[in-house]
């Protein structure tokens, strides 16, 4: 039997891409994980969630375990509405959809907005899993470069003007991570955020704002694009994965009710009622501002440790951006293919993610790598960067 003959044409096309997660290295035992964009294990509130599960089942018995789940699911939506309002994003119930993490949110948006004729614009570099999702729906993807101030909106305007002048299809939406971007850690300036909104109106496209790291500032939280959107152009995707626990799979989409209605149509009942109910109980009993202060303090300290270690142990002419929040530092090693270097790094017991996986054209990312300071402890960070620095120095010596 020819199994492939049963697949639809769009699925056959999608299967020609690299498989999901191909970028993730196999880590040897004891490896220092500077590749993992995961929360600090000590900050995942396991005991509190355990208590939330017990309270939920004690109070509601079997109810949270049914298809419809607990009435606390509705309370979770209200809790997220409150958190969004505190950041200037005021949405009604019908303008918010709870999803199974941010990736389901991005996939749902791609599903209702993209087809083989649609064009989507992305930052370069960008979140590799979003690229994987978009490539399942269209091959027409345009990359717009970023710099230390985020998306270069003037370059976006040049591209839009050129496509309009030559009669090419304009993007249906632009995907951006404006705050503590994955992988670069950069943050888009308020001037560029406003310019992006102006361009979305002038050239009639939507903005998919991925705000996964938006509350993890080392100082003051930047203004979300959604909070200054007066025309309903922004679909904002958020998540509790980085501030509570990724395995709970709690995300959301905030946007115009007409979009939310269609998104909900295709999400159907692909929910996790038990996880949503548990999260609602957890949030009921958590001082979330106090928790955020703790997260910020820990990640600020770990980022400082990483940057100081890089300054001490990484040889010239390596360069990097210094983030104001989030999880990541973006590094450039001129003249070095970081994919080749990775096998040597793993042999030395330290991991990172090669930069090529964050680019539509992987050749653009060969000299880059992403380091994460979120998962490893500070002692491991220092040791990992020391090992990496020694390796790179010997690698440079070999090249010379």
CSV table of C-alpha atoms in Angstrom, one decimal:
chain,number,residue,atom,x,y,z
A,1,UNK,CA,0.0,0.0,0.0
A,2,UNK,CA,1.3,3.5,-0.9
A,3,UNK,CA,0.5,5.4,2.2
A,4,UNK,CA,1.5,8.7,0.7
A,5,UNK,CA,-1.1,8.5,-2.0
A,6,UNK,CA,-3.8,9.0,0.7
A,7,UNK,CA,-2.4,12.3,1.9
A,8,UNK,CA,-3.8,15.6,0.6
A,9,UNK,CA,-1.6,17.7,-1.7
A,10,UNK,CA,-1.0,20.4,1.0
A,11,UNK,CA,0.2,17.7,3.4
A,12,UNK,CA,2.5,16.2,0.9
A,13,UNK,CA,4.0,19.7,0.3
A,14,UNK,CA,4.4,20.2,4.1
A,15,UNK,CA,6.1,16.9,4.5
A,16,UNK,CA,9.0,18.1,2.3
A,17,UNK,CA,10.0,20.5,5.1
A,18,UNK,CA,12.3,19.5,7.9
A,19,UNK,CA,10.4,17.5,10.6
A,20,UNK,CA,9.3,19.5,13.6
A,21,UNK,CA,12.0,19.7,16.3
A,22,UNK,CA,14.9,18.8,13.9
A,23,UNK,CA,16.8,21.7,15.4
A,24,UNK,CA,16.9,20.1,18.8
A,25,UNK,CA,20.2,18.4,19.5
A,26,UNK,CA,20.5,15.0,21.3
A,27,UNK,CA,22.2,15.9,24.6
A,28,UNK,CA,24.7,13.7,26.3
A,29,UNK,CA,24.3,12.9,29.9
A,30,UNK,CA,25.4,15.7,32.2
A,31,UNK,CA,25.4,18.3,29.4
A,32,UNK,CA,25.1,21.9,30.4
A,33,UNK,CA,21.9,23.0,28.7
A,34,UNK,CA,22.4,26.5,27.3
A,35,UNK,CA,20.1,25.4,24.5
A,36,UNK,CA,16.9,24.9,26.5
A,37,UNK,CA,14.3,27.7,26.4
A,38,UNK,CA,12.6,26.3,29.5
A,39,UNK,CA,11.8,27.9,32.8
A,40,UNK,CA,14.3,27.5,35.7
A,41,UNK,CA,13.3,24.1,37.2
A,42,UNK,CA,13.3,25.6,40.7
A,43,UNK,CA,10.7,28.2,39.6
A,44,UNK,CA,8.1,25.8,38.4
A,45,UNK,CA,5.5,25.8,41.1
A,46,UNK,CA,5.1,22.0,41.4
A,47,UNK,CA,3.8,21.9,45.0
A,48,UNK,CA,1.4,24.8,44.4
A,49,UNK,CA,0.0,23.0,41.3
A,50,UNK,CA,-0.3,19.8,43.3
A,51,UNK,CA,-2.3,21.6,45.9
A,52,UNK,CA,-4.5,23.2,43.2
A,53,UNK,CA,-5.3,19.7,41.8
A,54,UNK,CA,-6.2,18.4,45.3
A,55,UNK,CA,-8.4,21.4,46.0
A,56,UNK,CA,-10.1,21.2,42.6
A,57,UNK,CA,-11.0,17.5,43.0
A,58,UNK,CA,-12.0,17.9,46.6
A,59,UNK,CA,-14.4,20.7,45.8
A,60,UNK,CA,-15.7,19.5,42.4
A,61,UNK,CA,-15.1,15.7,42.4
A,62,UNK,CA,-15.5,14.4,38.9
A,63,UNK,CA,-16.6,17.6,37.3
A,64,UNK,CA,-13.2,18.8,36.0
A,65,UNK,CA,-12.7,15.4,34.4
A,66,UNK,CA,-15.6,15.6,32.0
A,67,UNK,CA,-15.6,17.0,28.5
A,68,UNK,CA,-17.1,20.4,29.5
A,69,UNK,CA,-14.9,20.6,32.6
A,70,UNK,CA,-15.2,22.9,35.6
A,71,UNK,CA,-16.9,26.2,35.7
A,72,UNK,CA,-13.5,27.5,36.7
A,73,UNK,CA,-12.6,27.4,33.0
A,74,UNK,CA,-14.7,30.5,32.6
A,75,UNK,CA,-12.9,32.0,35.6
A,76,UNK,CA,-9.5,31.3,33.9
A,77,UNK,CA,-10.6,33.5,31.0
A,78,UNK,CA,-11.5,36.3,33.4
A,79,UNK,CA,-8.2,35.9,35.2
A,80,UNK,CA,-6.3,36.3,31.9
A,81,UNK,CA,-8.5,39.3,30.9
A,82,UNK,CA,-7.5,40.9,34.2
A,83,UNK,CA,-3.8,40.3,33.5
A,84,UNK,CA,-4.1,41.7,30.0
A,85,UNK,CA,-6.0,44.7,31.3
A,86,UNK,CA,-3.1,45.5,33.7
A,87,UNK,CA,-0.9,45.7,30.6
A,88,UNK,CA,-3.3,48.0,28.7
A,89,UNK,CA,-5.1,45.3,26.7
A,90,UNK,CA,-8.8,45.5,27.4
A,91,UNK,CA,-10.7,42.8,25.7
A,92,UNK,CA,-14.3,41.5,26.2
A,93,UNK,CA,-15.0,37.8,26.8
A,94,UNK,CA,-15.8,37.3,23.1
A,95,UNK,CA,-12.5,38.8,22.1
A,96,UNK,CA,-10.4,36.2,24.0
A,97,UNK,CA,-9.8,32.5,23.1
A,98,UNK,CA,-8.0,30.2,25.5
A,99,UNK,CA,-5.7,27.8,23.6
A,100,UNK,CA,-3.5,24.8,24.4
A,101,UNK,CA,-0.3,26.9,24.5
A,102,UNK,CA,1.0,29.6,22.2
A,103,UNK,CA,1.8,27.1,19.4
A,104,UNK,CA,-1.8,26.0,19.0
A,105,UNK,CA,-2.7,29.7,18.9
A,106,UNK,CA,-0.2,30.4,16.1
A,107,UNK,CA,-1.4,27.3,14.2
A,108,UNK,CA,-5.0,28.3,14.5
A,109,UNK,CA,-4.3,31.8,13.2
A,110,UNK,CA,-2.3,30.3,10.3
A,111,UNK,CA,-5.1,27.9,9.6
A,112,UNK,CA,-7.8,30.5,9.2
A,113,UNK,CA,-5.6,33.1,7.4
A,114,UNK,CA,-3.1,31.3,5.2
A,115,UNK,CA,-3.4,29.2,2.1
A,116,UNK,CA,-1.0,28.5,-0.8
A,117,UNK,CA,-1.7,31.9,-2.3
A,118,UNK,CA,-1.3,33.9,0.9
A,119,UNK,CA,1.9,35.7,1.8
A,120,UNK,CA,3.2,36.0,5.4
A,121,UNK,CA,6.0,38.3,6.6
A,122,UNK,CA,8.3,37.3,9.4
A,123,UNK,CA,11.2,38.7,11.3
A,124,UNK,CA,14.7,37.5,10.4
A,125,UNK,CA,15.7,35.7,12.5
A,126,UNK,CA,12.5,34.4,14.1
A,127,UNK,CA,11.0,31.6,16.3
A,128,UNK,CA,11.7,28.4,14.5
A,129,UNK,CA,8.4,26.7,15.5
A,130,UNK,CA,6.4,29.5,14.0
A,131,UNK,CA,8.4,29.1,10.8
A,132,UNK,CA,7.5,25.4,10.9
A,133,UNK,CA,3.9,26.2,11.3
A,134,UNK,CA,3.7,28.8,8.5
A,135,UNK,CA,5.5,26.5,6.1
A,136,UNK,CA,2.7,23.9,6.5
A,137,UNK,CA,0.3,26.4,5.0
A,138,UNK,CA,2.2,28.5,2.4
A,139,UNK,CA,5.5,28.7,0.7
A,140,UNK,CA,5.2,32.5,0.3
A,141,UNK,CA,7.1,33.7,3.3
A,142,UNK,CA,9.0,37.0,3.3
A,143,UNK,CA,11.8,37.8,5.8
A,144,UNK,CA,12.3,41.3,7.2
A,145,UNK,CA,15.6,41.8,9.1
A,146,UNK,CA,15.9,42.9,12.7
A,147,UNK,CA,18.6,44.8,14.5
A,148,UNK,CA,19.3,45.6,18.2
A,149,UNK,CA,16.0,47.7,18.2
A,150,UNK,CA,13.8,45.0,16.8
A,151,UNK,CA,12.1,44.7,13.5
A,152,UNK,CA,13.4,47.2,10.9
A,153,UNK,CA,10.1,48.7,10.0
A,154,UNK,CA,11.7,51.0,7.4
A,155,UNK,CA,12.9,47.9,5.6
A,156,UNK,CA,9.4,46.5,5.9
A,157,UNK,CA,8.0,49.6,4.3
A,158,UNK,CA,10.5,49.4,1.4
A,159,UNK,CA,9.4,45.8,0.8
A,160,UNK,CA,5.7,46.7,0.9
A,161,UNK,CA,6.2,49.7,-1.4
A,162,UNK,CA,8.1,47.5,-3.9
A,163,UNK,CA,5.5,44.7,-3.9
A,164,UNK,CA,2.7,47.2,-4.3
A,165,UNK,CA,4.5,49.0,-7.2
A,166,UNK,CA,5.2,45.7,-9.0
A,167,UNK,CA,1.7,44.2,-8.4
A,168,UNK,CA,2.9,41.4,-6.1
A,169,UNK,CA,0.7,40.1,-3.4
A,170,UNK,CA,0.9,41.9,-0.1
A,171,UNK,CA,1.3,40.0,3.2
A,172,UNK,CA,-1.9,38.8,4.9
A,173,UNK,CA,-0.2,39.2,8.2
A,174,UNK,CA,3.2,39.9,9.8
A,175,UNK,CA,4.4,37.7,12.6
A,176,UNK,CA,6.5,39.5,15.2
A,177,UNK,CA,7.9,38.9,18.7
A,178,UNK,CA,8.4,42.5,19.6
A,179,UNK,CA,9.4,42.0,23.3
A,180,UNK,CA,12.5,40.0,24.3
A,181,UNK,CA,12.5,38.3,21.0
A,182,UNK,CA,13.2,34.6,20.5
A,183,UNK,CA,16.0,34.1,19.5
A,184,UNK,CA,17.7,37.5,19.7
A,185,UNK,CA,16.4,38.9,23.0
A,186,UNK,CA,15.9,42.2,21.3
A,187,UNK,CA,13.0,44.6,21.9
A,188,UNK,CA,11.2,46.7,19.3
A,189,UNK,CA,11.2,50.4,20.1
A,190,UNK,CA,7.9,52.2,20.7
A,191,UNK,CA,8.5,54.3,17.6
A,192,UNK,CA,8.8,51.1,15.5
A,193,UNK,CA,5.7,49.6,17.2
A,194,UNK,CA,3.7,52.7,16.2
A,195,UNK,CA,5.2,52.7,12.7
A,196,UNK,CA,4.3,49.0,12.3
A,197,UNK,CA,0.7,49.7,13.2
A,198,UNK,CA,0.6,52.6,10.7
A,199,UNK,CA,2.0,50.3,7.9
A,200,UNK,CA,-0.6,47.6,8.7
A,201,UNK,CA,-3.3,50.2,8.1
A,202,UNK,CA,-1.7,51.7,5.0
A,203,UNK,CA,-1.0,48.3,3.3
A,204,UNK,CA,-4.0,46.4,4.9
A,205,UNK,CA,-2.4,43.5,6.7
A,206,UNK,CA,-2.8,42.1,10.2
A,207,UNK,CA,-0.1,41.8,12.9
A,208,UNK,CA,0.4,38.5,14.9
A,209,UNK,CA,2.0,39.7,18.1
A,210,UNK,CA,3.7,36.8,20.0
A,211,UNK,CA,4.0,38.1,23.5
A,212,UNK,CA,5.3,34.9,25.2
A,213,UNK,CA,8.1,36.8,27.1
A,214,UNK,CA,6.3,40.2,27.6
A,215,UNK,CA,6.1,40.0,31.4
A,216,UNK,CA,9.7,39.0,32.0
A,217,UNK,CA,11.3,42.4,31.9
A,218,UNK,CA,14.4,43.1,34.0
A,219,UNK,CA,13.1,46.7,34.4
A,220,UNK,CA,9.8,48.1,33.0
A,221,UNK,CA,7.6,46.0,30.8
A,222,UNK,CA,7.4,47.4,27.2
A,223,UNK,CA,4.1,48.4,25.9
A,224,UNK,CA,2.4,45.6,23.9
A,225,UNK,CA,1.5,46.5,20.3
A,226,UNK,CA,-2.0,45.3,21.1
A,227,UNK,CA,-2.4,47.9,23.8
A,228,UNK,CA,-2.0,50.7,21.2
A,229,UNK,CA,-4.0,49.1,18.4
A,230,UNK,CA,-7.1,51.2,17.8
A,231,UNK,CA,-8.2,49.5,14.6
A,232,UNK,CA,-8.3,45.8,15.5
A,233,UNK,CA,-5.2,45.0,13.4
A,234,UNK,CA,-3.4,42.9,16.1
A,235,UNK,CA,-4.0,39.3,17.1
A,236,UNK,CA,-2.1,39.0,20.3
A,237,UNK,CA,-0.8,35.6,21.4
A,238,UNK,CA,0.2,35.0,25.0
A,239,UNK,CA,1.1,32.1,27.2
A,240,UNK,CA,1.6,31.1,30.8
A,241,UNK,CA,4.3,28.7,29.8
A,242,UNK,CA,7.2,31.0,30.7
A,243,UNK,CA,5.8,32.4,33.9
A,244,UNK,CA,4.1,29.3,35.4
A,245,UNK,CA,4.7,25.9,33.7
A,246,UNK,CA,4.9,25.0,30.0
A,247,UNK,CA,3.4,21.5,30.5
A,248,UNK,CA,0.1,23.0,31.5
A,249,UNK,CA,-0.3,24.2,27.9
A,250,UNK,CA,-2.2,27.4,28.7
A,251,UNK,CA,-2.2,30.1,26.0
A,252,UNK,CA,-4.6,32.5,24.4
A,253,UNK,CA,-5.4,34.8,21.5
A,254,UNK,CA,-6.8,38.3,22.0
A,255,UNK,CA,-8.4,39.9,19.0
A,256,UNK,CA,-11.5,41.2,17.2
A,257,UNK,CA,-14.5,39.0,18.0
A,258,UNK,CA,-15.1,38.1,14.4
A,259,UNK,CA,-11.6,36.5,14.3
A,260,UNK,CA,-12.1,34.8,17.7
A,261,UNK,CA,-15.4,33.3,16.5
A,262,UNK,CA,-13.8,31.7,13.5
A,263,UNK,CA,-10.7,30.6,15.5
A,264,UNK,CA,-13.0,28.9,18.1
A,265,UNK,CA,-14.9,27.2,15.2
A,266,UNK,CA,-11.8,25.4,14.2
A,267,UNK,CA,-10.4,24.8,17.6
A,268,UNK,CA,-13.6,22.9,18.5
A,269,UNK,CA,-13.1,21.0,21.7
A,270,UNK,CA,-9.3,20.6,21.4
A,271,UNK,CA,-9.0,21.9,25.0
A,272,UNK,CA,-7.4,20.6,28.2
A,273,UNK,CA,-10.3,21.2,30.6
A,274,UNK,CA,-8.5,19.7,33.5
A,275,UNK,CA,-5.3,21.7,33.0
A,276,UNK,CA,-7.4,24.9,32.5
A,277,UNK,CA,-9.4,24.3,35.7
A,278,UNK,CA,-6.2,23.5,37.7
A,279,UNK,CA,-4.6,26.7,36.4
A,280,UNK,CA,-7.6,28.7,37.5
A,281,UNK,CA,-7.3,27.3,41.0
A,282,UNK,CA,-3.6,28.0,41.1
A,283,UNK,CA,-4.1,31.6,40.0
A,284,UNK,CA,-6.9,32.1,42.6
A,285,UNK,CA,-4.3,31.3,45.3
A,286,UNK,CA,-1.2,33.0,43.9
A,287,UNK,CA,0.0,36.6,44.3
A,288,UNK,CA,1.0,36.8,40.7
A,289,UNK,CA,2.8,40.1,40.9
A,290,UNK,CA,5.0,38.8,43.7
A,291,UNK,CA,5.7,35.7,41.5
A,292,UNK,CA,6.6,37.9,38.6
A,293,UNK,CA,9.0,39.9,40.8
A,294,UNK,CA,10.7,36.6,41.8
A,295,UNK,CA,11.0,35.5,38.2
A,296,UNK,CA,12.4,38.8,37.1
A,297,UNK,CA,15.0,38.8,39.9
A,298,UNK,CA,16.2,35.3,39.1
A,299,UNK,CA,16.4,35.7,35.4
A,300,UNK,CA,18.0,39.1,35.7
A,301,UNK,CA,20.7,37.6,37.8
A,302,UNK,CA,21.2,34.7,35.5
A,303,UNK,CA,21.4,36.9,32.5
A,304,UNK,CA,24.0,39.1,34.2
A,305,UNK,CA,26.0,35.9,35.0
A,306,UNK,CA,25.9,34.8,31.4
A,307,UNK,CA,26.9,38.2,30.0
A,308,UNK,CA,29.8,38.5,32.5
A,309,UNK,CA,31.0,35.0,31.7
A,310,UNK,CA,30.9,35.8,28.0
A,311,UNK,CA,32.9,38.9,28.5
A,312,UNK,CA,35.4,36.9,30.4
A,313,UNK,CA,35.7,33.7,28.4
A,314,UNK,CA,34.6,34.3,24.8
A,315,UNK,CA,37.4,35.5,22.5
A,316,UNK,CA,37.2,38.4,20.1
A,317,UNK,CA,35.6,39.0,17.6
A,318,UNK,CA,32.5,37.4,19.0
A,319,UNK,CA,29.6,39.8,19.6
A,320,UNK,CA,26.1,39.6,21.1
A,321,UNK,CA,23.0,41.6,21.9
A,322,UNK,CA,22.3,42.3,25.6
A,323,UNK,CA,18.6,41.6,26.4
A,324,UNK,CA,16.4,43.6,28.7
A,325,UNK,CA,14.3,40.6,29.6
A,326,UNK,CA,13.2,37.1,28.5
A,327,UNK,CA,15.4,34.0,28.2
A,328,UNK,CA,17.9,34.4,25.4
A,329,UNK,CA,21.2,36.0,24.2
A,330,UNK,CA,22.0,36.0,20.5
A,331,UNK,CA,25.7,35.5,19.6
A,332,UNK,CA,27.6,36.0,16.3
A,333,UNK,CA,30.9,34.1,15.7
A,334,UNK,CA,32.3,35.5,12.5
A,335,UNK,CA,33.6,32.9,10.1
A,336,UNK,CA,32.4,29.9,12.1
A,337,UNK,CA,29.7,27.5,11.1
A,338,UNK,CA,27.9,27.1,14.5
A,339,UNK,CA,26.2,23.9,13.3
A,340,UNK,CA,29.6,22.3,12.8
A,341,UNK,CA,30.8,23.7,16.1
A,342,UNK,CA,27.9,22.2,18.0
A,343,UNK,CA,29.1,18.6,17.7
A,344,UNK,CA,32.4,19.7,19.3
A,345,UNK,CA,30.6,21.6,22.0
A,346,UNK,CA,28.4,18.6,22.8
A,347,UNK,CA,31.5,16.6,23.2
A,348,UNK,CA,32.7,19.2,25.7
A,349,UNK,CA,29.4,18.9,27.6
A,350,UNK,CA,27.7,22.2,26.6
A,351,UNK,CA,24.8,22.8,24.2
A,352,UNK,CA,23.3,25.7,22.3
A,353,UNK,CA,21.0,26.1,19.3
A,354,UNK,CA,22.7,26.9,16.0
A,355,UNK,CA,21.4,30.1,14.4
A,356,UNK,CA,20.5,28.7,11.0
A,357,UNK,CA,17.2,27.2,12.4
A,358,UNK,CA,15.8,30.7,13.0
A,359,UNK,CA,16.1,31.8,9.4
A,360,UNK,CA,14.0,31.1,6.4
A,361,UNK,CA,17.2,30.8,4.4
A,362,UNK,CA,19.4,28.8,6.7
A,363,UNK,CA,22.5,30.1,5.0
A,364,UNK,CA,21.8,33.5,6.7
A,365,UNK,CA,22.3,32.0,10.1
A,366,UNK,CA,25.5,30.0,9.9
A,367,UNK,CA,27.6,32.4,12.0
A,368,UNK,CA,25.0,32.7,14.8
A,369,UNK,CA,23.9,30.8,17.9
A,370,UNK,CA,21.3,31.2,20.6
A,371,UNK,CA,22.2,30.8,24.3
A,372,UNK,CA,19.5,30.5,27.0
A,373,UNK,CA,20.1,31.6,30.6
A,374,UNK,CA,16.7,30.4,31.8
A,375,UNK,CA,17.2,26.7,32.5
A,376,UNK,CA,20.8,26.1,33.7
A,377,UNK,CA,21.8,27.4,37.2
A,378,UNK,CA,24.5,30.1,37.5
A,379,UNK,CA,27.3,27.7,38.3
A,380,UNK,CA,26.5,25.7,35.2
A,381,UNK,CA,26.2,28.9,33.1
A,382,UNK,CA,29.8,30.0,34.1
A,383,UNK,CA,31.2,26.5,33.5
A,384,UNK,CA,29.3,26.2,30.2
A,385,UNK,CA,30.6,29.5,28.8
A,386,UNK,CA,34.1,28.7,30.0
A,387,UNK,CA,34.0,25.4,28.1
A,388,UNK,CA,32.5,27.1,25.0
A,389,UNK,CA,35.1,29.8,25.1
A,390,UNK,CA,38.0,27.4,25.3
A,391,UNK,CA,36.5,25.4,22.4
A,392,UNK,CA,36.0,28.5,20.2
A,393,UNK,CA,39.5,29.8,21.0
A,394,UNK,CA,41.1,26.4,19.9
A,395,UNK,CA,38.7,26.4,16.9
A,396,UNK,CA,39.9,29.9,15.9
A,397,UNK,CA,43.5,28.8,16.4
A,398,UNK,CA,42.9,25.8,14.1
A,399,UNK,CA,41.4,28.0,11.4
A,400,UNK,CA,44.4,30.3,11.5
